[in-house]
Coordinates of N, CA and C in Angstrom, one line a residue:
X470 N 66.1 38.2 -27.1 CA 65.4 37.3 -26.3 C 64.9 37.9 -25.0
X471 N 65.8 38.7 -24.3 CA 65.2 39.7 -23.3 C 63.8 40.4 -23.1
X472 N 63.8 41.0 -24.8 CA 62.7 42.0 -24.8 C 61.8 40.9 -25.2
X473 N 61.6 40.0 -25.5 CA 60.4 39.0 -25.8 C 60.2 38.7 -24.5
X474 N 60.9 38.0 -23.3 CA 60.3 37.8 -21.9 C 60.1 39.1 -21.7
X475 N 60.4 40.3 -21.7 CA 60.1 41.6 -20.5 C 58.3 41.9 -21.6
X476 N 58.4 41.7 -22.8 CA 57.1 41.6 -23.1 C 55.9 41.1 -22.5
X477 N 56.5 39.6 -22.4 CA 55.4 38.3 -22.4 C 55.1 38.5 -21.0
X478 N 56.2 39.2 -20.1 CA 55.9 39.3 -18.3 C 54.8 40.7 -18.5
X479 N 55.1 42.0 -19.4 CA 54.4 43.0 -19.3 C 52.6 42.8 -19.7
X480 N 53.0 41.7 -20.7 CA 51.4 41.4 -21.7 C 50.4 40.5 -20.5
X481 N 51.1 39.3 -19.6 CA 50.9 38.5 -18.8 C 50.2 39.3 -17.5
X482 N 51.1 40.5 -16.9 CA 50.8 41.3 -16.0 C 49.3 42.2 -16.3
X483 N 49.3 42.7 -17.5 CA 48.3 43.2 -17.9 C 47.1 42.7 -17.6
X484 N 47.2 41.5 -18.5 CA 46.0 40.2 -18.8 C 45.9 39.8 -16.9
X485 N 46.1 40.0 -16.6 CA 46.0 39.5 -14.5 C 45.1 40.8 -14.2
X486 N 45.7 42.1 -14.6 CA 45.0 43.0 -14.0 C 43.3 43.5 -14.8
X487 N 43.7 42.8 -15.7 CA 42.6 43.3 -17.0 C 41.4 42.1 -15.9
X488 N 41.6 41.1 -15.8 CA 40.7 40.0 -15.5 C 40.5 40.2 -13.7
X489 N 41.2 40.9 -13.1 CA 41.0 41.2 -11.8 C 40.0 42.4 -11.6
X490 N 40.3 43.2 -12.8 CA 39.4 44.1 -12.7 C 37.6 44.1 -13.3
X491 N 37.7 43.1 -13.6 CA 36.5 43.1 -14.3 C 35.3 42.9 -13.9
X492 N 34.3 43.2 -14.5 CA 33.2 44.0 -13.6 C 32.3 43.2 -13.2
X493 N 32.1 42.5 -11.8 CA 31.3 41.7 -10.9 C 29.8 41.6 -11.0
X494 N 29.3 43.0 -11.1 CA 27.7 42.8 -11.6 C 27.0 42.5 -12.4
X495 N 26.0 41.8 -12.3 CA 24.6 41.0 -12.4 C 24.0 41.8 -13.7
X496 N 23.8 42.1 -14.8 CA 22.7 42.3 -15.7 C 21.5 41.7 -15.5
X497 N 20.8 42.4 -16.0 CA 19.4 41.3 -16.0 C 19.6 39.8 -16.8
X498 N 20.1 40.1 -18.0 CA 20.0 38.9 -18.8 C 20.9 38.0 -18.0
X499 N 21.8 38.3 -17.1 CA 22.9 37.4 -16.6 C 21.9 36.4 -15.4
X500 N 20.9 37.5 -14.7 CA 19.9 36.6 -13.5 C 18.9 36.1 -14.5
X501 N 18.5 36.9 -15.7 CA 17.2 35.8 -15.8 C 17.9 34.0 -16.7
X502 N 19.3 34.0 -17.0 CA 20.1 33.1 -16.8 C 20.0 32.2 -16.3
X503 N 20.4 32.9 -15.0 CA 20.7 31.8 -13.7 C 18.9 31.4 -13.2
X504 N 18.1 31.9 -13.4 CA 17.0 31.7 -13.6 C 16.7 30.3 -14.3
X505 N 16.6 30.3 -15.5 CA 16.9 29.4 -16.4 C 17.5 28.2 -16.0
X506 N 18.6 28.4 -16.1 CA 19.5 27.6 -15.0 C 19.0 26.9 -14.3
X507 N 18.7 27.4 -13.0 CA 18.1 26.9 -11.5 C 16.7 26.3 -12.2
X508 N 15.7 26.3 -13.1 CA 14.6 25.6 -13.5 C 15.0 24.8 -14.0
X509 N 15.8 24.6 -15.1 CA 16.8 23.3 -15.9 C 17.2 21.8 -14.1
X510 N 18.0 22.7 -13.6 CA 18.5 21.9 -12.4 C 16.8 21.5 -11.9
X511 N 16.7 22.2 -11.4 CA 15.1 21.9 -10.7 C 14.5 20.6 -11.4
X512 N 13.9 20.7 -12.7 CA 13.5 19.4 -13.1 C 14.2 18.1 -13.5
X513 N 15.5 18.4 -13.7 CA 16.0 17.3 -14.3 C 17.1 16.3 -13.1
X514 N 17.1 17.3 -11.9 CA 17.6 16.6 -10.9 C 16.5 16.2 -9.9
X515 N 16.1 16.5 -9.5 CA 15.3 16.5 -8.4 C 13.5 17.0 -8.8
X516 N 13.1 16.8 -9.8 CA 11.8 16.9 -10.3 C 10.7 16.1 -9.4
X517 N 9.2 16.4 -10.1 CA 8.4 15.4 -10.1 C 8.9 13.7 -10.1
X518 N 8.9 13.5 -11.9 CA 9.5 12.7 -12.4 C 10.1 12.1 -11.7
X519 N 11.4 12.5 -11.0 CA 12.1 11.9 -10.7 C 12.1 11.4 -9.1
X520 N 11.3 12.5 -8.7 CA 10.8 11.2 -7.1 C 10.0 10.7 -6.8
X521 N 9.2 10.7 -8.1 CA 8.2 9.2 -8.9 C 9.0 8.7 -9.1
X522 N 10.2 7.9 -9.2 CA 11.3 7.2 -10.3 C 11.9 6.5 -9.0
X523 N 12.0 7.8 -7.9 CA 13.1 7.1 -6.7 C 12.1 6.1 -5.8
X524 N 10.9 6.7 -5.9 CA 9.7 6.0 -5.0 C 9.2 4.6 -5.3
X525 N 9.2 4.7 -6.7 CA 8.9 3.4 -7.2 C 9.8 2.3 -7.0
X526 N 11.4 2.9 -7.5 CA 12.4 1.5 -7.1 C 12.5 1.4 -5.2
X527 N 12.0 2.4 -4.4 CA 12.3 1.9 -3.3 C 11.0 1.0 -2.9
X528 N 9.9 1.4 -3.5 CA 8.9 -0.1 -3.7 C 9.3 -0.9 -3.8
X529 N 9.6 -1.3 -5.4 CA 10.1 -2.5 -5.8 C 11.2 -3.2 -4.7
X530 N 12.3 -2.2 -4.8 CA 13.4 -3.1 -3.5 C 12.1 -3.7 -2.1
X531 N 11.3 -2.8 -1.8 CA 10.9 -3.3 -0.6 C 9.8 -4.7 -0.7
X532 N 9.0 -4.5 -2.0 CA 8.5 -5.7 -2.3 C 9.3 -6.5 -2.8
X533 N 10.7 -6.6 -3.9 CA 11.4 -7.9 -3.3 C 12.1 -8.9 -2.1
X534 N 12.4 -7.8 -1.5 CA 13.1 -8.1 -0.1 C 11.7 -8.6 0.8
X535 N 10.4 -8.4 0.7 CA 9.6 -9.4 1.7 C 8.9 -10.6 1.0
X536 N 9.3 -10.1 -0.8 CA 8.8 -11.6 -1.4 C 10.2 -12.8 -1.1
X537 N 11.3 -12.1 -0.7 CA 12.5 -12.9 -0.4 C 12.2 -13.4 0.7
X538 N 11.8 -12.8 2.0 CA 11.9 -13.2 3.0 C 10.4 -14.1 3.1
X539 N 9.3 -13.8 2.7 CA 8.5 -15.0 2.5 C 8.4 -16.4 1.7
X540 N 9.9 -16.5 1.2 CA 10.2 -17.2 0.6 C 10.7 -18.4 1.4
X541 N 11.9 -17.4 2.4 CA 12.3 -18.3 2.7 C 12.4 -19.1 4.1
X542 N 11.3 -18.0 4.5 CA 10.2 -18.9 6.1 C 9.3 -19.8 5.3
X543 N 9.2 -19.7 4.4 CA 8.1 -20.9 4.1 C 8.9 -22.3 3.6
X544 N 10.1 -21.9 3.1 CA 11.3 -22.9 3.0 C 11.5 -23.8 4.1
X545 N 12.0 -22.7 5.0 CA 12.2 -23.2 6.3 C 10.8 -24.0 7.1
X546 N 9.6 -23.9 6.9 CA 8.4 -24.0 7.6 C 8.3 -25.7 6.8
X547 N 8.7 -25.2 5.4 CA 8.2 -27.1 4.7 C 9.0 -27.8 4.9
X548 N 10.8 -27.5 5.3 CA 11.3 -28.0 5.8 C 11.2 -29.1 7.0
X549 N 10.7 -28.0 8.4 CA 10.4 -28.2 9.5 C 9.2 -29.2 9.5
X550 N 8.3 -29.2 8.6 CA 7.2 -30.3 8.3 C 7.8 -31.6 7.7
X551 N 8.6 -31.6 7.4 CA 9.1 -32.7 6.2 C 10.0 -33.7 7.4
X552 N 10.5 -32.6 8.3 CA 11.4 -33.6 9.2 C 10.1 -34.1 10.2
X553 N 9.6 -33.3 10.8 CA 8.1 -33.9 11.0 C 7.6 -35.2 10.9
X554 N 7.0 -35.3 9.8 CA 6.2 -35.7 8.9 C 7.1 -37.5 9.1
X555 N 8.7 -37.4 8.8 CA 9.6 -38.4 8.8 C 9.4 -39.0 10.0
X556 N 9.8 -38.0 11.0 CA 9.4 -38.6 13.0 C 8.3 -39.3 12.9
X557 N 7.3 -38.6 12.6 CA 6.0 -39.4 13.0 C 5.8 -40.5 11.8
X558 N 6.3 -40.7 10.9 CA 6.0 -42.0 10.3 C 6.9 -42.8 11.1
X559 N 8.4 -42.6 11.3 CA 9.4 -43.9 12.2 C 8.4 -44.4 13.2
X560 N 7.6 -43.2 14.1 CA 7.0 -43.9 15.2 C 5.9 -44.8 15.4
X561 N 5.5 -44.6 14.0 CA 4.1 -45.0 13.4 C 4.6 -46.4 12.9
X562 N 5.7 -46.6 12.5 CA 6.0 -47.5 11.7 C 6.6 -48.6 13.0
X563 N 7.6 -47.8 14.2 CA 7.6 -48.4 15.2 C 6.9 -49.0 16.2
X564 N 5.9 -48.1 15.7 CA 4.3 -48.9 17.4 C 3.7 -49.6 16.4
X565 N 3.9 -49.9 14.8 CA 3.1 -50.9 14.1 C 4.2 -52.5 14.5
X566 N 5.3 -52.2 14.0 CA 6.6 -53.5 14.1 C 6.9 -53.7 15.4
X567 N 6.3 -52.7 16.4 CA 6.8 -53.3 18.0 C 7.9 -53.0 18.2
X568 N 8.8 -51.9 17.8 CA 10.4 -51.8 17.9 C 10.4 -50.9 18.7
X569 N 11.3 -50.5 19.4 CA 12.0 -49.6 20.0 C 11.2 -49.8 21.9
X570 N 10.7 -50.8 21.9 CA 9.3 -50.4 22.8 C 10.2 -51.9 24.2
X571 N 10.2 -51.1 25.3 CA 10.8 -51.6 25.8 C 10.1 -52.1 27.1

């Protein structure tokens, strides 16, 4: 059992140095890769397409949000007429029946 750990530590030790030593530079095929790469990212994140895509929903949000808000001043506006509308008939209805008139 000994020599199976002093192995597995020697094979393990190896494999650390084998992978520390391994060789950092760039081939060509490795940059025209990352080449590749960086084009793939380029269009599929942050493309044309895609800030035609972002542009359009921040339209849309902005034309719902002032079809909302024109909604709801004009809510409030037929409201504001409706209580209106009630005043001046009581008064109308008052200066016809002679009430309120002192």
């Amino acid at each position: 059992m000994r020599t199976f750990s002093k192995g597995f530590v020697v094979v393990l030790f190896g494999a650390l140095l084998g992978l520390a030593a391994c060789d950092q530079q760039e081939g060509p095929m490795e940059k025209a890769g990352e080449k590749v790469d960086q084009a793939v990212d380029d269009m599929t994140n942050e493309g044309p397409m895609e800030k035609a895509g972002e542009s359009a929903d921040e339209t849309w949000q902005d034309t719902k949000e002032a079809g909302e808000d024109a909604l709801n001043k004009t809510k409030e506006a037929g409201e504001d007429a409706w209580e209106k509308t009630k005043e001046t008939g009581e008064n109308v209805k008052d200066a016809v029946t002679g009430e309120n008139q002192n």
